[in-house]
mmCIF file of C-alpha atoms and ligand atoms in Angstrom:
data_model
loop_
_atom_site.group_PDB
_atom_site.id
_atom_site.type_symbol
_atom_site.label_atom_id
_atom_site.label_comp_id
_atom_site.label_asym_id
_atom_site.label_seq_id
_atom_site.Cartn_x
_atom_site.Cartn_y
_atom_site.Cartn_z
ATOM 1 C CA MET A 1 -2.054 -0.467 41.999
ATOM 2 C CA THR A 2 -3.939 2.994 41.947
ATOM 3 C CA ALA A 3 -4.508 4.737 38.635
ATOM 4 C CA SER A 4 -3.596 8.210 39.998
ATOM 5 C CA THR A 5 -0.015 7.394 39.627
ATOM 6 C CA GLY A 6 0.376 6.746 36.079
ATOM 7 C CA ALA A 7 3.263 4.815 36.108
ATOM 8 C CA THR A 8 1.956 2.019 34.344
ATOM 9 C CA MET A 9 -0.552 3.358 31.747
ATOM 10 C CA ALA A 10 0.799 2.808 28.140
ATOM 11 C CA PRO A 11 2.479 5.623 26.288
ATOM 12 C CA SER A 12 0.470 7.776 24.019
ATOM 13 C CA LEU A 13 1.400 7.657 20.244
ATOM 14 C CA ALA A 14 1.659 11.190 20.451
ATOM 15 C CA ASP A 15 4.436 10.204 23.268
ATOM 16 C CA LEU A 16 6.252 7.559 21.260
ATOM 17 C CA LEU A 17 6.780 10.463 18.053
ATOM 18 C CA ALA A 18 8.031 13.076 20.376
ATOM 19 C CA ASP A 19 10.354 10.719 21.728
ATOM 20 C CA SER A 20 11.584 9.317 18.203
ATOM 21 C CA LYS A 21 14.508 10.266 16.571
ATOM 22 C CA ASN A 22 14.166 8.055 13.480
ATOM 23 C CA THR A 23 10.107 6.827 13.162
ATOM 24 C CA VAL A 24 9.451 4.502 10.323
ATOM 25 C CA PHE A 25 5.390 3.832 8.932
ATOM 26 C CA PHE A 26 4.695 0.475 7.455
ATOM 27 C CA GLY A 27 1.178 0.719 6.135
ATOM 28 C CA GLY A 28 -1.197 -1.944 4.489
ATOM 29 C CA ALA A 29 -4.523 -2.311 3.043
ATOM 30 C CA GLY A 30 -6.495 -0.529 6.089
ATOM 31 C CA VAL A 31 -5.128 2.383 5.736
ATOM 32 C CA SER A 32 -6.793 3.452 1.948
ATOM 33 C CA THR A 33 -10.227 1.694 3.384
ATOM 34 C CA GLU A 34 -10.871 4.708 4.835
ATOM 35 C CA SER A 35 -10.321 6.616 1.440
ATOM 36 C CA GLY A 36 -12.821 4.887 0.483
ATOM 37 C CA ILE A 37 -10.451 2.392 -1.729
ATOM 38 C CA PRO A 38 -11.895 -1.158 -0.815
ATOM 39 C CA ASP A 39 -9.604 -4.094 0.511
ATOM 40 C CA PHE A 40 -9.541 -6.502 -2.507
ATOM 41 C CA ARG A 41 -8.873 -9.295 -0.055
ATOM 42 C CA SER A 42 -11.396 -8.715 1.973
ATOM 43 C CA GLU A 43 -14.452 -11.160 2.548
ATOM 44 C CA THR A 44 -16.987 -8.443 0.560
ATOM 45 C CA GLY A 45 -13.829 -8.566 -2.163
ATOM 46 C CA LEU A 46 -13.399 -12.373 -2.486
ATOM 47 C CA TYR A 47 -17.497 -12.986 -2.888
ATOM 48 C CA SER A 48 -18.053 -10.254 -5.503
ATOM 49 C CA ALA A 49 -14.267 -11.129 -7.646
ATOM 50 C CA LYS A 50 -15.745 -14.670 -7.699
ATOM 51 C CA GLU A 51 -19.411 -13.807 -8.596
ATOM 52 C CA GLN A 52 -19.099 -11.482 -10.982
ATOM 53 C CA TYR A 53 -15.423 -12.495 -13.036
ATOM 54 C CA GLY A 54 -15.205 -15.959 -12.337
ATOM 55 C CA TYR A 55 -11.396 -16.159 -10.256
ATOM 56 C CA PRO A 56 -10.738 -15.061 -7.153
ATOM 57 C CA PRO A 57 -8.379 -11.824 -6.843
ATOM 58 C CA GLU A 58 -4.735 -13.880 -6.649
ATOM 59 C CA VAL A 59 -6.130 -15.490 -10.027
ATOM 60 C CA LEU A 60 -7.672 -12.644 -11.917
ATOM 61 C CA LEU A 61 -4.794 -10.470 -10.411
ATOM 62 C CA SER A 62 -1.776 -13.052 -11.464
ATOM 63 C CA ILE A 63 0.800 -13.231 -14.176
ATOM 64 C CA GLN A 64 -0.591 -15.758 -15.622
ATOM 65 C CA MET A 65 -4.388 -14.096 -16.287
ATOM 66 C CA LEU A 66 -2.274 -11.002 -18.329
ATOM 67 C CA GLU A 67 -0.402 -13.495 -20.389
ATOM 68 C CA HIS A 68 -3.583 -16.143 -20.820
ATOM 69 C CA ASP A 69 -6.166 -14.102 -20.790
ATOM 70 C CA PRO A 70 -5.513 -9.719 -20.637
ATOM 71 C CA ALA A 71 -8.909 -8.491 -20.897
ATOM 72 C CA LEU A 72 -10.411 -10.344 -18.481
ATOM 73 C CA PHE A 73 -7.263 -8.922 -16.145
ATOM 74 C CA PHE A 74 -7.947 -5.560 -17.040
ATOM 75 C CA LYS A 75 -11.375 -5.705 -16.785
ATOM 76 C CA TYR A 76 -11.142 -6.974 -12.974
ATOM 77 C CA TYR A 77 -8.211 -4.331 -12.877
ATOM 78 C CA THR A 78 -9.562 -1.276 -14.638
ATOM 79 C CA GLU A 79 -12.923 -1.544 -12.819
ATOM 80 C CA ASN A 80 -11.712 -2.749 -9.100
ATOM 81 C CA LEU A 81 -8.557 -1.337 -8.723
ATOM 82 C CA ILE A 82 -8.210 2.098 -9.705
ATOM 83 C CA ASP A 83 -10.446 4.620 -8.111
ATOM 84 C CA LEU A 84 -9.959 8.451 -9.655
ATOM 85 C CA THR A 85 -12.011 9.819 -7.089
ATOM 86 C CA ALA A 86 -9.611 8.827 -3.670
ATOM 87 C CA LYS A 87 -7.838 11.474 -1.860
ATOM 88 C CA PRO A 88 -6.023 11.404 0.836
ATOM 89 C CA ASN A 89 -7.304 10.959 4.316
ATOM 90 C CA PRO A 90 -6.556 11.706 7.566
ATOM 91 C CA ALA A 91 -3.125 9.213 7.857
ATOM 92 C CA HIS A 92 -1.864 10.050 4.239
ATOM 93 C CA LEU A 93 -1.728 13.840 5.640
ATOM 94 C CA ALA A 94 -0.583 13.784 9.232
ATOM 95 C CA LEU A 95 2.297 11.376 7.983
ATOM 96 C CA ALA A 96 3.201 14.260 5.308
ATOM 97 C CA GLU A 97 2.759 16.840 7.613
ATOM 98 C CA LEU A 98 5.295 14.621 9.975
ATOM 99 C CA GLU A 99 7.810 13.998 7.365
ATOM 100 C CA LYS A 100 7.625 17.808 6.823
ATOM 101 C CA GLN A 101 8.349 18.407 10.382
ATOM 102 C CA GLY A 102 11.614 15.834 10.124
ATOM 103 C CA LYS A 103 9.537 13.145 12.247
ATOM 104 C CA MET A 104 8.811 10.603 10.005
ATOM 105 C CA ALA A 105 11.914 9.146 7.936
ATOM 106 C CA ALA A 106 10.244 7.007 5.695
ATOM 107 C CA VAL A 107 6.646 4.943 4.628
ATOM 108 C CA ILE A 108 6.786 2.027 3.325
ATOM 109 C CA THR A 109 3.241 1.138 2.105
ATOM 110 C CA GLN A 110 1.310 -2.168 0.116
ATOM 111 C CA ASN A 111 -0.981 -0.203 -1.645
ATOM 112 C CA ILE A 112 -0.495 0.843 -5.099
ATOM 113 C CA ASP A 113 -3.089 4.044 -5.202
ATOM 114 C CA GLY A 114 -0.138 6.638 -4.654
ATOM 115 C CA LEU A 115 -2.233 8.803 -1.927
ATOM 116 C CA HIS A 116 0.837 8.606 0.018
ATOM 117 C CA GLN A 117 2.582 10.845 -2.476
ATOM 118 C CA MET A 118 -0.716 12.946 -2.801
ATOM 119 C CA ALA A 119 -0.739 13.923 0.520
ATOM 120 C CA GLY A 120 3.089 15.660 0.300
ATOM 121 C CA SER A 121 4.931 12.297 1.330
ATOM 122 C CA GLN A 122 8.799 12.443 -0.476
ATOM 123 C CA ASN A 123 10.311 9.409 0.778
ATOM 124 C CA VAL A 124 7.366 6.503 0.154
ATOM 125 C CA ILE A 125 8.779 3.143 -0.469
ATOM 126 C CA GLU A 126 5.718 1.017 -2.427
ATOM 127 C CA LEU A 127 6.652 -2.784 -2.243
ATOM 128 C CA HIS A 128 3.947 -3.976 -4.768
ATOM 129 C CA GLY A 129 5.114 -0.733 -7.355
ATOM 130 C CA SER A 130 1.702 1.768 -8.473
ATOM 131 C CA ASN A 131 -1.116 2.449 -10.592
ATOM 132 C CA TRP A 132 0.122 6.023 -11.327
ATOM 133 C CA ARG A 133 3.281 4.597 -14.115
ATOM 134 C CA PRO A 134 1.652 1.561 -16.508
ATOM 135 C CA TYR A 135 4.407 0.870 -19.332
ATOM 136 C CA CYS A 136 5.079 -1.360 -22.136
ATOM 137 C CA VAL A 137 6.013 -4.637 -22.370
ATOM 138 C CA GLY A 138 7.530 -4.267 -25.672
ATOM 139 C CA LEU A 139 11.211 -5.416 -26.082
ATOM 140 C CA ASN A 140 13.358 -2.495 -26.286
ATOM 141 C CA CYS A 141 10.492 -0.320 -26.059
ATOM 142 C CA ASP A 142 9.512 0.573 -22.227
ATOM 143 C CA GLU A 143 7.787 3.324 -22.608
ATOM 144 C CA ARG A 144 6.366 5.026 -19.571
ATOM 145 C CA TYR A 145 2.357 5.834 -19.711
ATOM 146 C CA THR A 146 0.285 7.511 -17.536
ATOM 147 C CA LEU A 147 -2.843 5.941 -16.086
ATOM 148 C CA ASP A 148 -4.962 8.143 -18.293
ATOM 149 C CA TYR A 149 -3.712 6.841 -21.463
ATOM 150 C CA LEU A 150 -4.362 3.120 -20.043
ATOM 151 C CA LEU A 151 -7.381 3.871 -19.037
ATOM 152 C CA ASP A 152 -8.610 5.855 -22.119
ATOM 153 C CA LYS A 153 -10.262 2.918 -24.293
ATOM 154 C CA SER A 154 -9.440 4.554 -27.359
ATOM 155 C CA HIS A 155 -6.131 2.756 -26.639
ATOM 156 C CA TRP A 156 -7.776 -0.536 -26.132
ATOM 157 C CA VAL A 157 -7.280 -3.362 -28.562
ATOM 158 C CA ASP A 158 -9.173 -6.555 -27.932
ATOM 159 C CA GLY A 159 -10.071 -5.247 -24.378
ATOM 160 C CA VAL A 160 -6.351 -4.447 -23.482
ATOM 161 C CA PRO A 161 -4.097 -1.153 -23.614
ATOM 162 C CA THR A 162 -1.441 -0.972 -26.411
ATOM 163 C CA CYS A 163 1.776 1.009 -26.468
ATOM 164 C CA GLU A 164 1.337 3.857 -29.431
ATOM 165 C CA LYS A 165 4.727 3.265 -30.548
ATOM 166 C CA CYS A 166 5.065 -0.496 -30.454
ATOM 167 C CA GLY A 167 1.846 -1.978 -30.237
ATOM 168 C CA SER A 168 2.667 -4.243 -27.272
ATOM 169 C CA MET A 169 0.638 -4.684 -23.972
ATOM 170 C CA VAL A 170 1.018 -1.410 -21.387
ATOM 171 C CA ARG A 171 0.465 -2.910 -18.277
ATOM 172 C CA PRO A 172 0.320 -1.580 -14.813
ATOM 173 C CA ASP A 173 3.509 -1.329 -12.473
ATOM 174 C CA VAL A 174 2.426 -3.091 -9.803
ATOM 175 C CA VAL A 175 3.816 -6.422 -8.680
ATOM 176 C CA LEU A 176 1.201 -9.861 -9.466
ATOM 177 C CA TYR A 177 0.252 -12.431 -7.764
ATOM 178 C CA GLY A 178 3.272 -15.207 -8.991
ATOM 179 C CA GLU A 179 5.762 -11.740 -9.775
ATOM 180 C CA MET A 180 9.075 -11.366 -7.492
ATOM 181 C CA LEU A 181 8.945 -8.113 -5.818
ATOM 182 C CA ASP A 182 11.452 -5.230 -6.406
ATOM 183 C CA ASP A 183 14.879 -5.954 -4.699
ATOM 184 C CA ASP A 184 15.423 -2.264 -4.798
ATOM 185 C CA ALA A 185 12.195 -1.379 -3.136
ATOM 186 C CA MET A 186 12.743 -4.925 -0.520
ATOM 187 C CA TYR A 187 16.010 -3.588 -0.345
ATOM 188 C CA SER A 188 15.411 0.221 1.500
ATOM 189 C CA ALA A 189 12.163 -1.100 3.171
ATOM 190 C CA ALA A 190 14.679 -3.495 5.258
ATOM 191 C CA LYS A 191 17.088 -0.812 5.526
ATOM 192 C CA ALA A 192 15.126 1.641 6.689
ATOM 193 C CA ILE A 193 12.856 -0.382 9.099
ATOM 194 C CA SER A 194 15.903 -1.826 10.846
ATOM 195 C CA GLU A 195 17.776 1.436 11.629
ATOM 196 C CA ALA A 196 14.233 3.043 12.909
ATOM 197 C CA ASP A 197 13.735 3.198 17.209
ATOM 198 C CA LEU A 198 10.333 3.714 16.498
ATOM 199 C CA LEU A 199 7.767 1.241 14.031
ATOM 200 C CA ILE A 200 4.351 2.121 13.219
ATOM 201 C CA VAL A 201 2.872 -0.909 11.584
ATOM 202 C CA ALA A 202 -0.991 0.114 10.642
ATOM 203 C CA GLY A 203 -3.978 -0.553 8.821
ATOM 204 C CA THR A 204 -2.625 -4.851 8.200
ATOM 205 C CA SER A 205 -2.723 -7.578 9.377
ATOM 206 C CA LEU A 206 0.776 -9.231 8.898
ATOM 207 C CA ALA A 207 -0.482 -11.938 7.060
ATOM 208 C CA VAL A 208 0.300 -10.780 3.419
ATOM 209 C CA TYR A 209 3.959 -11.511 2.402
ATOM 210 C CA PRO A 210 6.212 -9.586 2.502
ATOM 211 C CA ALA A 211 5.230 -7.806 5.984
ATOM 212 C CA ALA A 212 5.554 -10.252 8.549
ATOM 213 C CA GLY A 213 9.568 -10.498 7.063
ATOM 214 C CA LEU A 214 10.271 -7.021 7.174
ATOM 215 C CA VAL A 215 8.991 -5.881 10.331
ATOM 216 C CA SER A 216 10.952 -8.893 11.602
ATOM 217 C CA ASN A 217 13.900 -6.509 10.591
ATOM 218 C CA PHE A 218 12.993 -4.328 13.732
ATOM 219 C CA SER A 219 15.340 -3.877 16.652
ATOM 220 C CA GLY A 220 14.898 -0.451 17.519
ATOM 221 C CA ARG A 221 12.415 0.610 20.945
ATOM 222 C CA ASN A 222 9.095 0.754 20.485
ATOM 223 C CA LEU A 223 6.835 -1.245 18.536
ATOM 224 C CA VAL A 224 3.429 0.048 17.638
ATOM 225 C CA LEU A 225 0.015 -1.788 15.904
ATOM 226 C CA ILE A 226 -2.512 -0.153 14.776
ATOM 227 C CA ASN A 227 -4.908 -2.753 12.815
ATOM 228 C CA LYS A 228 -9.106 -3.171 13.644
ATOM 229 C CA THR A 229 -8.196 -6.680 14.290
ATOM 230 C CA PRO A 230 -5.639 -8.850 15.929
ATOM 231 C CA THR A 231 -2.401 -8.851 14.457
ATOM 232 C CA ALA A 232 0.455 -11.873 14.788
ATOM 233 C CA LEU A 233 2.957 -9.311 16.652
ATOM 234 C CA ASP A 234 0.224 -7.790 19.414
ATOM 235 C CA ASN A 235 2.242 -9.138 21.877
ATOM 236 C CA HIS A 236 5.108 -8.149 20.951
ATOM 237 C CA ALA A 237 3.850 -4.589 20.586
ATOM 238 C CA ASP A 238 4.724 -1.580 22.844
ATOM 239 C CA LEU A 239 0.854 -0.239 22.087
ATOM 240 C CA VAL A 240 -1.929 -1.529 20.507
ATOM 241 C CA ILE A 241 -4.509 0.191 18.866
ATOM 242 C CA ARG A 242 -7.929 -1.112 17.383
ATOM 243 C CA GLU A 243 -9.089 2.482 16.560
ATOM 244 C CA PRO A 244 -9.248 3.630 12.815
ATOM 245 C CA VAL A 245 -5.923 4.960 11.246
ATOM 246 C CA GLY A 246 -6.914 8.126 10.142
ATOM 247 C CA GLU A 247 -8.308 9.178 13.327
ATOM 248 C CA VAL A 248 -5.900 8.191 15.133
ATOM 249 C CA PHE A 249 -3.508 10.012 13.403
ATOM 250 C CA ALA A 250 -4.923 12.855 13.364
ATOM 251 C CA GLN A 251 -5.396 12.530 17.478
ATOM 252 C CA ALA A 252 -1.669 11.537 17.874
ATOM 253 C CA LEU A 253 -0.180 14.469 15.375
ATOM 254 C CA GLY A 254 -2.838 17.200 17.280
ATOM 255 C CA SER A 255 -0.920 16.529 20.313
ATOM 256 C CA VAL A 256 2.899 16.455 19.226
ATOM 257 C CA GLU A 257 2.262 19.769 17.776
ATOM 258 C CA SER A 258 0.616 21.465 20.398
HETATM 259 ZN ZN1 ZN B 1 5.864 -0.266 -26.886
#
């Protein structure tokens, strides 16, 4: 085998993007860490949750916690899952640009930070909901609020944000532990993946539900995995990249355009 023929070289992400008619991106927490948003499931995240709040994140962010100790839920949630200063990183920006060029059919994300929309992506499927559209849980109310409203402590009663119309709790529209994922989002994600000829999975080890199950809907030509650590599907991928997601996309986009 000689290095000069190039016949055995793996395709580059830019090549695959250029050849694809229907690319779908599936991203996890690792896509947002480059925007400075820490992964609460990381070792540091787990440790600080137990040290400072007395429970692991799966307990703090559960529907049971919201129902039985909402003040602790909102303390942890507002102190750890919301970062108003976070900005889209080169991965978010490249994905939005690729969509504009007609080369990105859908972005599926497990993140709740809204950074894909902030970058300009239109077709974003949010599997775990979003920080940006809190709502009142009051029966027959359903009032929608802004994130600013939820964070404004003048609306808080006993440590819990409340609705100015009916006085009920205002909660984030995110899927908590112990809650079902949204059927529409799951259906849209499965459909997008099943129709894709190129699927790029990034920033997830595919260990968190429902990532691995959704990816199994893929029957297209090329699967690309971008993650710092090995994933369950590395053996099935046509291209495995261990570099930071932002750098990988900035580079690929440059090559596709030139
Ligand atoms: Zn209300």
